[in-house]
CSV table of C-alpha atoms in Angstrom, one decimal:
chain,number,residue,atom,x,y,z
A,1,MET,CA,27.5,5.3,-5.1
A,2,SER,CA,25.4,3.2,-7.5
A,3,LEU,CA,22.5,4.4,-9.6
A,4,LEU,CA,20.1,2.6,-7.3
A,5,ASP,CA,21.5,4.2,-4.2
A,6,ASN,CA,21.3,7.6,-5.9
A,7,LEU,CA,17.7,7.0,-6.8
A,8,LYS,CA,16.8,5.8,-3.3
A,9,ALA,CA,18.4,8.9,-1.8
A,10,LYS,CA,16.5,11.2,-4.1
A,11,LEU,CA,13.1,9.5,-3.5
A,12,ALA,CA,13.4,9.3,0.3
A,13,PRO,CA,11.8,12.7,0.9
A,14,ALA,CA,8.8,11.7,-1.3
A,15,LYS,CA,8.5,8.4,0.5
A,16,ASP,CA,8.4,10.2,3.8
A,17,LYS,CA,5.7,12.6,2.6
A,18,VAL,CA,3.6,9.8,1.2
A,19,SER,CA,3.9,8.0,4.5
A,20,ASP,CA,2.9,11.0,6.5
A,21,LEU,CA,-0.1,11.6,4.2
A,22,ALA,CA,-1.1,7.9,4.6
A,23,GLN,CA,-0.9,8.2,8.4
A,24,GLN,CA,-3.0,11.4,8.4
A,25,HIS,CA,-5.7,10.3,5.9
A,26,GLY,CA,-5.6,6.5,6.0
A,27,ASP,CA,-9.1,6.3,7.4
A,28,LYS,CA,-10.5,8.4,4.6
A,29,VAL,CA,-8.7,6.3,2.0
A,30,THR,CA,-9.9,3.1,3.6
A,31,HIS,CA,-13.5,4.4,3.7
A,32,GLY,CA,-13.2,5.3,0.0
A,33,LEU,CA,-11.9,1.9,-0.9
A,34,ASP,CA,-14.9,0.3,0.9
A,35,LYS,CA,-17.3,2.6,-0.8
A,36,ALA,CA,-15.8,2.0,-4.3
A,37,ALA,CA,-15.8,-1.8,-3.7
A,38,LYS,CA,-19.5,-1.7,-2.7
A,39,VAL,CA,-20.4,0.3,-5.8
A,40,VAL,CA,-18.5,-2.0,-8.2
A,41,ASP,CA,-20.0,-5.1,-6.5
A,42,GLU,CA,-23.5,-3.6,-6.9
A,43,LYS,CA,-22.8,-2.8,-10.6
A,44,THR,CA,-21.6,-6.3,-11.3
A,45,LYS,CA,-24.5,-7.8,-9.4
A,46,GLY,CA,-22.1,-9.7,-7.1
A,47,LYS,CA,-20.6,-11.7,-10.0
A,48,TYR,CA,-17.0,-10.7,-8.9
A,49,SER,CA,-17.4,-10.3,-5.2
A,50,ASP,CA,-14.5,-12.5,-4.3
A,51,LYS,CA,-12.1,-10.7,-6.6
A,52,ILE,CA,-13.3,-7.3,-5.4
A,53,GLN,CA,-12.8,-8.3,-1.8
A,54,THR,CA,-9.3,-9.6,-2.6
A,55,GLY,CA,-8.4,-6.4,-4.4
A,56,THR,CA,-9.8,-4.2,-1.6
A,57,GLY,CA,-7.9,-6.2,1.0
A,58,LYS,CA,-4.6,-5.9,-0.9
A,59,ALA,CA,-5.1,-2.1,-1.4
A,60,LYS,CA,-5.8,-1.8,2.4
A,61,GLY,CA,-2.7,-3.8,3.1
A,62,ALA,CA,-0.6,-1.5,0.9
A,63,MET,CA,-2.2,1.5,2.6
A,64,ASP,CA,-1.2,0.1,6.0
A,65,ARG,CA,2.4,-0.5,4.9
A,66,LEU,CA,2.6,3.1,3.7
A,67,ALA,CA,1.1,4.5,6.9
A,68,HIS,CA,3.6,2.6,9.2
A,69,LYS,CA,7.1,3.8,8.8
A,70,GLU,CA,9.8,1.2,9.3
A,71,THR,CA,12.4,2.8,11.6
A,72,ASP,CA,15.2,0.4,11.2
A,73,GLY,CA,14.3,-1.1,7.8
A,74,ALA,CA,15.5,-4.5,9.0
A,75,THR,CA,12.1,-6.1,8.9
A,76,PRO,CA,10.7,-6.6,5.4
A,77,PRO,CA,6.9,-6.3,4.9
A,78,PRO,CA,5.1,-9.6,5.6
A,79,ASP,CA,4.4,-10.4,1.9
A,80,MET,CA,8.0,-9.6,0.7
A,81,PRO,CA,10.5,-12.4,0.5
A,82,PRO,CA,13.7,-12.0,2.6
A,83,PRO,CA,16.7,-10.6,0.8
A,84,PRO,CA,19.2,-13.1,-0.7
A,85,PRO,CA,22.2,-13.9,1.4
A,86,ALA,CA,25.4,-11.9,0.7
A,87,PRO,CA,27.9,-13.8,-1.4
C-alpha cells in the first residue's frame, strides 16, 4: 500500500464527518457566507462586488460538494478534470 493510499484510508473518517456536518448545517453556512459577502461589499462600497460574488459562489459550490457524498466515487466533481488514462 502506498503512502497516498495510507493517507486516504486514515482521512476517510474525517471526510465522512465533515460531509455529515455539511449536510446538517449547510444552510447555516450558506447564510453566513451571504451575510459576510454583504458586509464586505458594503465596507468596500461595491468596488469589489464582482470578485466577492465569484468568491461566494465558489465557496457555496465547495460546500455543496462537501454536503453531497459520492457513493461510487466514479464521477468527479464538475470542476475537476477527468483522471489521466492508465498506461
